CSV table of C-alpha atoms and ligand atoms in Angstrom, one decimal:
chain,number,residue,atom,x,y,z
A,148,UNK,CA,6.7,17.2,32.7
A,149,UNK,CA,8.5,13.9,31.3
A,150,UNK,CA,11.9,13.7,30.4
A,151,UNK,CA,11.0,13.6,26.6
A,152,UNK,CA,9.8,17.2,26.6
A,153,UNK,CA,13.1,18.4,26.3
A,154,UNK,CA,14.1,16.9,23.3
A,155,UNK,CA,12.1,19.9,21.1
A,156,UNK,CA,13.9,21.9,18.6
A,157,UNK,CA,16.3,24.7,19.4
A,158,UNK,CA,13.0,26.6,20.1
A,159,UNK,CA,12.0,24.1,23.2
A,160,UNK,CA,8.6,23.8,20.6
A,161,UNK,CA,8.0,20.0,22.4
A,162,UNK,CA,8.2,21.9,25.7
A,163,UNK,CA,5.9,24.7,25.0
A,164,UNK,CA,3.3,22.4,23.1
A,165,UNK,CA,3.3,20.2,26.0
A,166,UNK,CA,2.4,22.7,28.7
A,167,UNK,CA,-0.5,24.1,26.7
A,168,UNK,CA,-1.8,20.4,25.8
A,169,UNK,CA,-5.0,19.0,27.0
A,170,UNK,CA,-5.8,15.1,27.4
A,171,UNK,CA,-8.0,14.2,24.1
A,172,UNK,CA,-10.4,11.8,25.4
A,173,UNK,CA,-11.3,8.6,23.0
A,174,UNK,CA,-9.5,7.0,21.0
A,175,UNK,CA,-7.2,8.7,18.2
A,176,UNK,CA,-8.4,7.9,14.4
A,177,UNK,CA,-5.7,6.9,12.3
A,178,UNK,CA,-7.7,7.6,8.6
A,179,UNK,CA,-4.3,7.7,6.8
A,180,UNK,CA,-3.2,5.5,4.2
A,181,UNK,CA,-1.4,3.0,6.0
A,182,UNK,CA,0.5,2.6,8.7
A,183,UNK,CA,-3.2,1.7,9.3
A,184,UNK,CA,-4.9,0.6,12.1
A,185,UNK,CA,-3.8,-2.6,14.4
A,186,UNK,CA,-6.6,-4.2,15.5
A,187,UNK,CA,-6.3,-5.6,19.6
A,188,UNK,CA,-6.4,-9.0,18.3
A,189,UNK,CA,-3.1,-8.7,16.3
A,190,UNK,CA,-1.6,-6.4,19.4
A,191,UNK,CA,-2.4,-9.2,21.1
A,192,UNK,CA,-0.8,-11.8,19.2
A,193,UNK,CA,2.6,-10.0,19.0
A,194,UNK,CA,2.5,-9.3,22.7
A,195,UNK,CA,3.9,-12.9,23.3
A,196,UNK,CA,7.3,-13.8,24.2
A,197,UNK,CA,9.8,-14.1,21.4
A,198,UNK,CA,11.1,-17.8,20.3
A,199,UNK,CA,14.3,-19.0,19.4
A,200,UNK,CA,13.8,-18.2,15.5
A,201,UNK,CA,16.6,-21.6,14.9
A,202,UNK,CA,13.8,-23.5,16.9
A,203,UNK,CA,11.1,-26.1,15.7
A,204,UNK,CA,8.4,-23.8,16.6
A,205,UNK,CA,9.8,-21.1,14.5
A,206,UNK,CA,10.0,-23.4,11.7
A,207,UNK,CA,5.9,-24.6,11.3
A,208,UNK,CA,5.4,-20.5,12.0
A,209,UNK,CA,7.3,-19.5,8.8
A,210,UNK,CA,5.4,-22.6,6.9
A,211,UNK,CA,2.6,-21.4,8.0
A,212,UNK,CA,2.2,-17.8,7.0
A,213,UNK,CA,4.2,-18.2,3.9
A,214,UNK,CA,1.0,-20.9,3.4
A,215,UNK,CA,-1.5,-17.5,4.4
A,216,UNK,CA,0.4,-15.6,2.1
A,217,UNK,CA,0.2,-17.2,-1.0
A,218,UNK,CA,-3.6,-17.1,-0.7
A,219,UNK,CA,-3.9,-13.7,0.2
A,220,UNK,CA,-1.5,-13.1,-3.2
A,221,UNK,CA,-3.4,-15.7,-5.0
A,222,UNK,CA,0.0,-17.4,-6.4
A,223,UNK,CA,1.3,-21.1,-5.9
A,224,UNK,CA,5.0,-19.5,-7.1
A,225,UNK,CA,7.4,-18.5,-4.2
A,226,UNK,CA,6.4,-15.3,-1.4
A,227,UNK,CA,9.3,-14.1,0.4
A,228,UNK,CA,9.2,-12.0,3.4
A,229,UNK,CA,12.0,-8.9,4.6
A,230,UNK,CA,12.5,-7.3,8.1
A,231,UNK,CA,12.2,-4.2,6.0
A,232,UNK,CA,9.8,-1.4,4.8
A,233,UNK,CA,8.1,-1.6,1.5
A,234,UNK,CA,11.2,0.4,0.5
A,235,UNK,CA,13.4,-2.8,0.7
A,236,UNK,CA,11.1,-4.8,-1.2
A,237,UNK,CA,11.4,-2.6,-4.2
A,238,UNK,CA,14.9,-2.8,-4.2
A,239,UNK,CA,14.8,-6.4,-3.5
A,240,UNK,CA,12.4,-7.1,-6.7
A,241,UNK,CA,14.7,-5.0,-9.1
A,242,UNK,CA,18.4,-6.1,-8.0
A,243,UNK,CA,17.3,-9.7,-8.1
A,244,UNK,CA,16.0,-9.7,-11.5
A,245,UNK,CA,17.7,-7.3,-13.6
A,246,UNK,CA,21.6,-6.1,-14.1
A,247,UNK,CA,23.1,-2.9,-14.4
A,248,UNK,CA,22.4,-0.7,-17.2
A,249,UNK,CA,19.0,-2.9,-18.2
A,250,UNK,CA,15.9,-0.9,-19.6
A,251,UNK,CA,12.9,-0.2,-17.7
A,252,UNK,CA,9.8,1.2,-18.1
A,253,UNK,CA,8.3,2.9,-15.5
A,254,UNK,CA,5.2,5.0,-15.3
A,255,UNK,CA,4.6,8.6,-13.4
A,256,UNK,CA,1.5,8.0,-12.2
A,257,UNK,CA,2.5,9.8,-8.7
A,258,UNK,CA,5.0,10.4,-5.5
A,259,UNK,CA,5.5,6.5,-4.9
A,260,UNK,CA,5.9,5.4,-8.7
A,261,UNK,CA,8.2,8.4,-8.9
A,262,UNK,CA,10.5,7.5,-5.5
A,263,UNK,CA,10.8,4.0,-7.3
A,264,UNK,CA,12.2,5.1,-10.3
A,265,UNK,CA,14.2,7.4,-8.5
A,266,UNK,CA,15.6,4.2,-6.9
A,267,UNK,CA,16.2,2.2,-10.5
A,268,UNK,CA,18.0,5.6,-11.3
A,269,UNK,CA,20.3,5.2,-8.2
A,270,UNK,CA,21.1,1.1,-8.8
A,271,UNK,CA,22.1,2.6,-12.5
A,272,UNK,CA,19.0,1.3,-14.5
A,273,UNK,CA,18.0,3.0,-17.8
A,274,UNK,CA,14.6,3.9,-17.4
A,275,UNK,CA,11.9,4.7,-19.4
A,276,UNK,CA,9.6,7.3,-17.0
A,277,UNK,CA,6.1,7.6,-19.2
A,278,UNK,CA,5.0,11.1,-17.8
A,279,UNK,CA,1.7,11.2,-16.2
A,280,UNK,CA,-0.7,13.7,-14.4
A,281,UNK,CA,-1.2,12.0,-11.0
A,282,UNK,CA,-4.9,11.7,-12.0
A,283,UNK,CA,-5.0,8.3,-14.1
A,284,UNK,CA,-3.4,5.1,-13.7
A,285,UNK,CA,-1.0,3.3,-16.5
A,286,UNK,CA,-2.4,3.5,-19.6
A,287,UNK,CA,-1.9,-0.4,-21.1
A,288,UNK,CA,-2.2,0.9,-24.6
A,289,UNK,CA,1.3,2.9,-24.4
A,290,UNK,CA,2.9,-0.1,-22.6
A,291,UNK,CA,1.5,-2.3,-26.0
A,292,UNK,CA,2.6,0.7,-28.2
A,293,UNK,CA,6.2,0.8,-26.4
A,294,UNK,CA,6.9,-2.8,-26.3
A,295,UNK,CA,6.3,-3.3,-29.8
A,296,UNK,CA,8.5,-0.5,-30.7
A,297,UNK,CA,11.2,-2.5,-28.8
A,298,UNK,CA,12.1,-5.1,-31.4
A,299,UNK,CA,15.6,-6.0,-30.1
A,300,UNK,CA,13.7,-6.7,-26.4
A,301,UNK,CA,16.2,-3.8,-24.4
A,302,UNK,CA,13.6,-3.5,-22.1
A,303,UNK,CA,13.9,-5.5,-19.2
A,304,UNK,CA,11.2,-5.0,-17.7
A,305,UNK,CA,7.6,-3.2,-16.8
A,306,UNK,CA,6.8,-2.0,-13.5
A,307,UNK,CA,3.7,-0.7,-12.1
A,308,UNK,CA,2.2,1.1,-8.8
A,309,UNK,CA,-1.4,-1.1,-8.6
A,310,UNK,CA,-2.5,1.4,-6.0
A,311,UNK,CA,-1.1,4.7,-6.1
A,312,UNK,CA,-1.2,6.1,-2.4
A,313,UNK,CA,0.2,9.4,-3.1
A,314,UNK,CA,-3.3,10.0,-5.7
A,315,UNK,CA,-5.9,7.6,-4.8
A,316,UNK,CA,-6.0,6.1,-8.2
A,317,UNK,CA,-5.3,2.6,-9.4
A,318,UNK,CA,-3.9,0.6,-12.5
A,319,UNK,CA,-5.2,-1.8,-14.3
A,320,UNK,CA,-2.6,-4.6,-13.6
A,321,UNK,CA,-4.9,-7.3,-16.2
A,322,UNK,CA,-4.6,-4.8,-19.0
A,323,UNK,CA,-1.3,-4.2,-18.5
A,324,UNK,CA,-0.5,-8.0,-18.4
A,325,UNK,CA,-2.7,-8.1,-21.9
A,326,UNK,CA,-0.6,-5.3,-23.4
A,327,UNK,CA,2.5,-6.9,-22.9
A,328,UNK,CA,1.3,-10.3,-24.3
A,329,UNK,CA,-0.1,-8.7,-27.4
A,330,UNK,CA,3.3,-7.0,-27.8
A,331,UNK,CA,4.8,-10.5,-27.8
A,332,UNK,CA,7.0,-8.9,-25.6
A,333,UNK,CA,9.5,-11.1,-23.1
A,334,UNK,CA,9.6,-8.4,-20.2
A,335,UNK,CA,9.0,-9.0,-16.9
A,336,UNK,CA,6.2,-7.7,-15.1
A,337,UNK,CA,6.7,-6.1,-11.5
A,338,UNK,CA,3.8,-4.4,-9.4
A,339,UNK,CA,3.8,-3.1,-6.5
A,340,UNK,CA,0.8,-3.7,-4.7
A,341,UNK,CA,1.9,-1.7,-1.1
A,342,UNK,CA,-1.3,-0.5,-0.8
A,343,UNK,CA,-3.6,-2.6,-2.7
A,344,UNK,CA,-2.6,-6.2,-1.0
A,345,UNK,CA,-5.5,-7.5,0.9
A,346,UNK,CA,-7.9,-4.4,0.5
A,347,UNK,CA,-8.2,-4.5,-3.3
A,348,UNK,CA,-8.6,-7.5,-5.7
A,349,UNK,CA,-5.1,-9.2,-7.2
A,350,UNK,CA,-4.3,-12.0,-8.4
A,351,UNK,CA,-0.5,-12.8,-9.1
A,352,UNK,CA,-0.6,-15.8,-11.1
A,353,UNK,CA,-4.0,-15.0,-13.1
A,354,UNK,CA,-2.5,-11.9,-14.2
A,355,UNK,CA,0.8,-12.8,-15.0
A,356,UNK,CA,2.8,-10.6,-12.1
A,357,UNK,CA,6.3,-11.8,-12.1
A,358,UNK,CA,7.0,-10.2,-8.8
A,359,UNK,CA,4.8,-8.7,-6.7
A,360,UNK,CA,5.6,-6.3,-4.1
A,361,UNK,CA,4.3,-5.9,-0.8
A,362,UNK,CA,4.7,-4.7,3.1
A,363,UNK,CA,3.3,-5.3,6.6
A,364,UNK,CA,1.3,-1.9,7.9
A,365,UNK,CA,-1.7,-1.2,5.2
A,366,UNK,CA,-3.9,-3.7,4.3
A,367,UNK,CA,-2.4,-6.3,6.6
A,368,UNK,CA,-3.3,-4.6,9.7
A,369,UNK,CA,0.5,-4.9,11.0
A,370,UNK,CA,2.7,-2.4,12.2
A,371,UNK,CA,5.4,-1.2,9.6
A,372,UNK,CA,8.6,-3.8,9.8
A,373,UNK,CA,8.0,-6.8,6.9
A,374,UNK,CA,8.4,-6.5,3.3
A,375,UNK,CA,7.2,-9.3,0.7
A,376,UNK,CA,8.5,-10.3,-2.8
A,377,UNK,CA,6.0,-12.9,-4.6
A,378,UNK,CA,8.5,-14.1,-7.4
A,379,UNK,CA,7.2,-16.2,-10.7
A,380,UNK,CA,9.0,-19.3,-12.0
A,381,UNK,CA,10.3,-16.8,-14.9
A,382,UNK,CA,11.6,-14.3,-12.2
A,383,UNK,CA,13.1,-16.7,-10.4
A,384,UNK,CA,15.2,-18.4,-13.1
A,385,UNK,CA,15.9,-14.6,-15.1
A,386,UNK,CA,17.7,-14.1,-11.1
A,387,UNK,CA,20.1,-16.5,-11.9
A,388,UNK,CA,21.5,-14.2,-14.6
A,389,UNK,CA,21.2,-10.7,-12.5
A,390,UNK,CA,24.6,-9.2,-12.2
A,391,UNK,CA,23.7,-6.7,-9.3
A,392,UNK,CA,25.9,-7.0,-6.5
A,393,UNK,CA,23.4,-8.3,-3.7
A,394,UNK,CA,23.4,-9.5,-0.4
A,395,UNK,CA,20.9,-9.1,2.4
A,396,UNK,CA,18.1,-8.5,-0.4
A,397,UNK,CA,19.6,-11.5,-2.2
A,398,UNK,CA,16.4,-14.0,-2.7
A,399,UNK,CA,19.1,-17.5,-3.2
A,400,UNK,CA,19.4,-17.4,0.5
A,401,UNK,CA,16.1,-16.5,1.9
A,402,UNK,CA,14.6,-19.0,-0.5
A,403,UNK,CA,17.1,-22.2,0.6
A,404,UNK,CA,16.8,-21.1,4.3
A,405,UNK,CA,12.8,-21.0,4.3
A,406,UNK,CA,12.6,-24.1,2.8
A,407,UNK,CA,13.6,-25.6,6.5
A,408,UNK,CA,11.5,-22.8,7.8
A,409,UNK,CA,14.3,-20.4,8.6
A,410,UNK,CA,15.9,-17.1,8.0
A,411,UNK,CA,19.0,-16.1,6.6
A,412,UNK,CA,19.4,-13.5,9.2
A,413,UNK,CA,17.0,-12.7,12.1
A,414,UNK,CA,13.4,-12.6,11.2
A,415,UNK,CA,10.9,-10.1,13.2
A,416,UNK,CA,9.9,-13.1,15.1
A,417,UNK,CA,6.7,-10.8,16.9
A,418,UNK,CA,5.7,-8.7,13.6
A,419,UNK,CA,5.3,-12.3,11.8
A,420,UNK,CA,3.3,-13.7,15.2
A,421,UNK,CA,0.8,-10.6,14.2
A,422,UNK,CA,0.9,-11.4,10.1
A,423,UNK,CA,-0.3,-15.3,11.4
A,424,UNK,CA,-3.1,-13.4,13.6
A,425,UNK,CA,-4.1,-11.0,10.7
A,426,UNK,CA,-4.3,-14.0,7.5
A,427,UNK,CA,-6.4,-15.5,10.1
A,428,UNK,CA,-8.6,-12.9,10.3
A,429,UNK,CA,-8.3,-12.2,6.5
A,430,UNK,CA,-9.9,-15.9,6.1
A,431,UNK,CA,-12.7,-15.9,8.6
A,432,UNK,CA,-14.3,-12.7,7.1
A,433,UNK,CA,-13.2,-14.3,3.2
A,434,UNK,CA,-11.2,-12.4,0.9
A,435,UNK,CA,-14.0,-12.1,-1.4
A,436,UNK,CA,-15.7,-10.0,1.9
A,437,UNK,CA,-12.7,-8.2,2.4
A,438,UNK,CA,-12.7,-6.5,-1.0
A,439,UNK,CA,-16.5,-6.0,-0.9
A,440,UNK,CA,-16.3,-4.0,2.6
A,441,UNK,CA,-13.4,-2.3,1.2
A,442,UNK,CA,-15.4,-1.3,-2.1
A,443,UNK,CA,-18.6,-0.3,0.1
A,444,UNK,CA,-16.6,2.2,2.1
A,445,UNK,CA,-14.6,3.5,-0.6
A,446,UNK,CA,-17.9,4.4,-2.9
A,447,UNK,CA,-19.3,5.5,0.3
A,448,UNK,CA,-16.2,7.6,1.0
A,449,UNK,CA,-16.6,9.2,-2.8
A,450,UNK,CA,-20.2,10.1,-2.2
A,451,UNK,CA,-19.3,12.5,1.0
A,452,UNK,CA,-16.7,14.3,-0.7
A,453,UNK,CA,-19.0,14.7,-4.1
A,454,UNK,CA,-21.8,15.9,-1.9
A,455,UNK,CA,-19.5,18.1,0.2
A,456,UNK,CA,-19.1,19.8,-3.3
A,457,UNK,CA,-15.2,18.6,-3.7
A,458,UNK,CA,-13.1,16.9,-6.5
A,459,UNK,CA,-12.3,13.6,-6.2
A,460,UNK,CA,-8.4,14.0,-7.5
A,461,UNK,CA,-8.8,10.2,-9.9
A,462,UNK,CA,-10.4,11.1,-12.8
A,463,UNK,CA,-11.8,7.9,-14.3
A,464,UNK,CA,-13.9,6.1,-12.1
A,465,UNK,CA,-12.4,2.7,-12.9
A,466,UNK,CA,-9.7,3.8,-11.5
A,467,UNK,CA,-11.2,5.0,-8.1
A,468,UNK,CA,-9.0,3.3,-5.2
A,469,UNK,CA,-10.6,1.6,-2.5
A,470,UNK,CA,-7.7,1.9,-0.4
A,471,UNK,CA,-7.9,5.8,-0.1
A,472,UNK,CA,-9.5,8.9,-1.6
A,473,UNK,CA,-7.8,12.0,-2.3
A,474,UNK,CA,-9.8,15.2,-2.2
A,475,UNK,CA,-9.0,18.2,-4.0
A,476,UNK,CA,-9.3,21.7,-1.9
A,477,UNK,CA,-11.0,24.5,-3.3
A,478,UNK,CA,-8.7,26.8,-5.0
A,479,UNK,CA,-7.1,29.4,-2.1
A,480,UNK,CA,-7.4,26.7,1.0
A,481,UNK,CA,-4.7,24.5,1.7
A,482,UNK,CA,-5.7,20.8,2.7
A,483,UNK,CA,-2.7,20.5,5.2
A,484,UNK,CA,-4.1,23.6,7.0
A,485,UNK,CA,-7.1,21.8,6.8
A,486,UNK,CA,-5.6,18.4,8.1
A,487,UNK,CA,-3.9,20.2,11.0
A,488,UNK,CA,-6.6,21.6,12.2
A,489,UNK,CA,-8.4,18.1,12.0
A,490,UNK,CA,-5.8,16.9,13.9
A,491,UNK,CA,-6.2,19.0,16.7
A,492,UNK,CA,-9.8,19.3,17.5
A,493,UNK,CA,-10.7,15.9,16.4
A,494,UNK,CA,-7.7,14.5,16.9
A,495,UNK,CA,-7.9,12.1,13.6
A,496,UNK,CA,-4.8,11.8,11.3
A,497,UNK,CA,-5.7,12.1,7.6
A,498,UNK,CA,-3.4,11.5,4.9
A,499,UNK,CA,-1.0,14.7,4.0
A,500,UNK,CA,-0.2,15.7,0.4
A,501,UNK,CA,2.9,14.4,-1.2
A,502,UNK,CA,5.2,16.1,-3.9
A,503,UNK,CA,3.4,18.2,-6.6
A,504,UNK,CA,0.0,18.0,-4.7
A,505,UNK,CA,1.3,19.6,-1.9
A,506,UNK,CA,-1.5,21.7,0.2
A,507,UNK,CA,-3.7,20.6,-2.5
A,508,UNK,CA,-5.5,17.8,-1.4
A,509,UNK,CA,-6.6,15.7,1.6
A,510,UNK,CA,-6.4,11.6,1.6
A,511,UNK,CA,-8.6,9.5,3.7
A,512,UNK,CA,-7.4,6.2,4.8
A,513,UNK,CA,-10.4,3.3,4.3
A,514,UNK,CA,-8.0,0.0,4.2
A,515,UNK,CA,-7.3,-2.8,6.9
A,516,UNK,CA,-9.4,-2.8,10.0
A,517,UNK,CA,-11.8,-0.3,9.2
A,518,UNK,CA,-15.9,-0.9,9.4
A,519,UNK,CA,-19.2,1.6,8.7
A,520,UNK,CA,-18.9,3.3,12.2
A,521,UNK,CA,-15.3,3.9,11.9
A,522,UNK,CA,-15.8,5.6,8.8
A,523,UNK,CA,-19.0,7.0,9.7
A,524,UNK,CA,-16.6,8.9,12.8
A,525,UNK,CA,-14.3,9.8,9.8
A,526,UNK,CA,-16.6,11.2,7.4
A,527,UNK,CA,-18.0,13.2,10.0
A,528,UNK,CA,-14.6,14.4,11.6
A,529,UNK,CA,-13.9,16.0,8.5
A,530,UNK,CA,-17.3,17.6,7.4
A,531,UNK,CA,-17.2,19.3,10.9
A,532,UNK,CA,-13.3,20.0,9.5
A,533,UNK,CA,-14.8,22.0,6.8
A,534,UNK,CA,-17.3,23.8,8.9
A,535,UNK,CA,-14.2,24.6,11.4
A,536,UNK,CA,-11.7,25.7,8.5
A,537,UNK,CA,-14.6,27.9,6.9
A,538,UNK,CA,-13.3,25.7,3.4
A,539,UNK,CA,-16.6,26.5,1.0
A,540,UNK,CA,-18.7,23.2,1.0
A,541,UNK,CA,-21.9,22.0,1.2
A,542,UNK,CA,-23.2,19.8,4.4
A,543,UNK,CA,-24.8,16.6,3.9
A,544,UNK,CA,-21.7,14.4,2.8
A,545,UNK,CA,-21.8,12.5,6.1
A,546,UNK,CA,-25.8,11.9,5.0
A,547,UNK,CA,-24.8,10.6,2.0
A,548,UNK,CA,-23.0,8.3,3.0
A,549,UNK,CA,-25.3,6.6,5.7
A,550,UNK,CA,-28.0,6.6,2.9
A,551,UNK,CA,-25.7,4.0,0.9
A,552,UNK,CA,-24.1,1.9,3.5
A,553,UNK,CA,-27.6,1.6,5.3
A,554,UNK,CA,-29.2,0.7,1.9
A,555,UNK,CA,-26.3,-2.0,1.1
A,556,UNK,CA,-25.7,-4.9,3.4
A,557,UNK,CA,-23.7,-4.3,6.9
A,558,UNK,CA,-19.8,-5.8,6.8
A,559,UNK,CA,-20.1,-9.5,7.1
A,560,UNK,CA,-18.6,-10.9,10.1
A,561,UNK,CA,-18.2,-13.9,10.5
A,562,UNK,CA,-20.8,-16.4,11.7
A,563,UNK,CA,-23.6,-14.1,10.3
B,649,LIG,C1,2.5,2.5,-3.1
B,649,LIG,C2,3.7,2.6,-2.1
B,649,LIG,N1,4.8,2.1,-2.5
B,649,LIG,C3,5.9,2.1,-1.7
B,649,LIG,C4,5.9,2.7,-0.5
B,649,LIG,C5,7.1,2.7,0.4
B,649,LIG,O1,6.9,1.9,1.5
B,649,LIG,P1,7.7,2.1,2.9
B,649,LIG,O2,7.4,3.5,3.3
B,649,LIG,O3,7.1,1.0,3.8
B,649,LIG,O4,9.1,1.9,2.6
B,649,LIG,C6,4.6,3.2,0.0
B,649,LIG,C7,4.5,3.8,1.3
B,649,LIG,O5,3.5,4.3,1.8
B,649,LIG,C8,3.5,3.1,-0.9
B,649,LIG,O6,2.3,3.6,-0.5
């Protein structure tokens, strides 16, 4: 037994699962939401010695991917990149831009939208929380309604979830970007696009996005470990007035410093040798491909869990995610029972339910490095789930499935 074993609970519960586990064969499916899958060839990439990050080479590196950035983001404005979590890049986006005590409106559409305003609470924002029932996404037609209520301009700014991980369910960033311009209102507009960047369509500049927030593990194919601001001309110049105290989030400094190529502070030289790997492969399948495949698996995705007889948790179908589904359990079975289980026999990791949908629904991961086979293994993983669990369903989601993605075109790889 390894050293580690020891380190259980007080109830040695490490040690006594150890002895009674068995060597899964195969490889483990990670089907949650992000982190998401690393594929070998960005493994491979980071697997390389680390450079002096005050070198030359470092330098035509950070050109480079902030270059591969912009086009993933589509935006010619600025892209900045943390050694942080997606966490810091919220917090970077709101104590760059705003001061202390500004308005904000922010929108309940589920767990993440809620931790961020959580955060605005803590940094002493006033904000605006729309409720919402973790079923739709922002509804543009308050945001008009609000903003034209706000004649003086006290609200600083909107700020939006594009992809709501927590709920499967997306927002309508272009609508929300038309509301505010029919409001005539000045506010800025901040999304966070966490789990949307590079699996679902955005566009930055064509939609107005003042800053745009992203991170490394979802649909980048990274591990967890780089944050990313995208920052307008009008963000960058309404920083220059922000009276938050600031300092490693502070966007003066990273922006002068990455104009020689460098970093204010130590960049994760290896996690941006994988980023470099995975905008490569972003280009060589096309970024119009990579929104297709991620659309074909999603509607394949919602097909299994209709036919399995279960509720898809988004309610309005524009709003589906590709990114993720959430499935709603059958009244009386809990969906982390359900998940553990999983887990176990199949060994595949699905996506556990957050806040006020706890036990009540399942989410399956179909972002980043993920192809018809893959999800054909996750589809079935769980319909032999429900069988397992004795959840009421009916069988024939996994056929469902194969019927569409075998009637629609294969992925397109490149060179085919
Ligand atoms: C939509 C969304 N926003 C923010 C976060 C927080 O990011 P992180 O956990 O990397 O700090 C997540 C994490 O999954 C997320 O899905």
């Amino acid at each position: 037994m390894g050293w580690a074993a020891n380190l259980g609970n007080k109830n040695n519960k490490v040690e006594v699962e150890n002895k009674n586990m068995t060597s899964q064969s195969g490889r483990h499916f990670l089907q949650i939401p992000g982190p998401t899958n690393v594929p070998d060839r960005v493994l491979r990439a980071m697997a390389k010695p680390t450079i002096d990050h005050r070198g030359p080479e470092f330098a035509k590196l950070t050109y480079e991917i902030l270059e591969g950035l912009k086009r993933v983001l589509r935006t010619s404005g600025t892209v900045i990149i943390y050694p942080s979590s997606g966490t810091g890049a919220w917090e970077a986006a709101l104590v760059n831009t705003l001061s202390p005590g500004d308005k904000v409106l922010m929108f309940e559409t589920g767990y993440f939208a809620t931790l961020w305003r959580n955060m605005a609470v803590k940094l002493g924002l006033d904000v605006d929380f729309i409720p919402g029932d973790w079923r739709h996404g922002v509804d543009p037609a308050v945001i008009e309604e609000k903003l034209s209520e706000d004649r003086n301009h006290k609200i600083k700014s909107v700020t939006v979830v594009h992809n709501e991980t927590s709920t499967g369910v997306t927002s309508r960033v272009a609508e929300v970007r038309k509301a505010i311009d029919h409001a005539h209102h000045p506010a800025l507009l901040m999304v966070d696009t966490i789990s949307s960047l590079a699996s679902i369509d955005f566009k930055h500049d064509e939609w107005g996005v003042d800053v745009t927030i992203g991170c490394s593990q979802k649909g980048l194919m990274l591990p967890p470990g780089l944050g990313l601001n995208a920052i307008s001309d009008k963000a960058l110049e309404t920083s220059k007035s922000s009276r938050f105290s600031k300092s490693y989030w502070d966007w003066e400094a990273m922006i002068k410093d990455n104009q020689s190529g460098f970093f204010p502070y130590t960049p994760s030289t290896n996690l941006l040798y994988g980023l470099r790997e995975s905008l490569h492969m972003l280009f060589e399948e096309g970024l119009e491909n990579v929104f297709a495949r991620h659309h074909r698996l999603g509607e394949a995705t919602r097909r299994a869990v209709r036919a399995w007889g279960l509720e898809i948790l988004c309610l309005n179908p524009e709003e589906y995610s590709n990114s993720l589904t959430a499935a709603l359990m059958p009244n009386g079975y809990n969906a982390d029972d359900l998940r553990e289980l999983i887990l176990k026999k199949m060994n595949m990791s699905l996506g556990t339910s957050l806040g006020k949908l706890k036990g009540k629904i399942f989410r399956i991961g179909h972002l980043g490095d993920f192809n018809e086979l893959m999800l054909a293994g996750t589809l079935s993983g769980i319909e032999m789930g429900l069988a397992l669990a004795k959840v009421p369903f009916s069988k024939g989601g996994v056929a469902e499935a194969l019927d569409y993605l075998s009637a629609r075109q294969l992925t397109t790889y490149p060179g085919s």
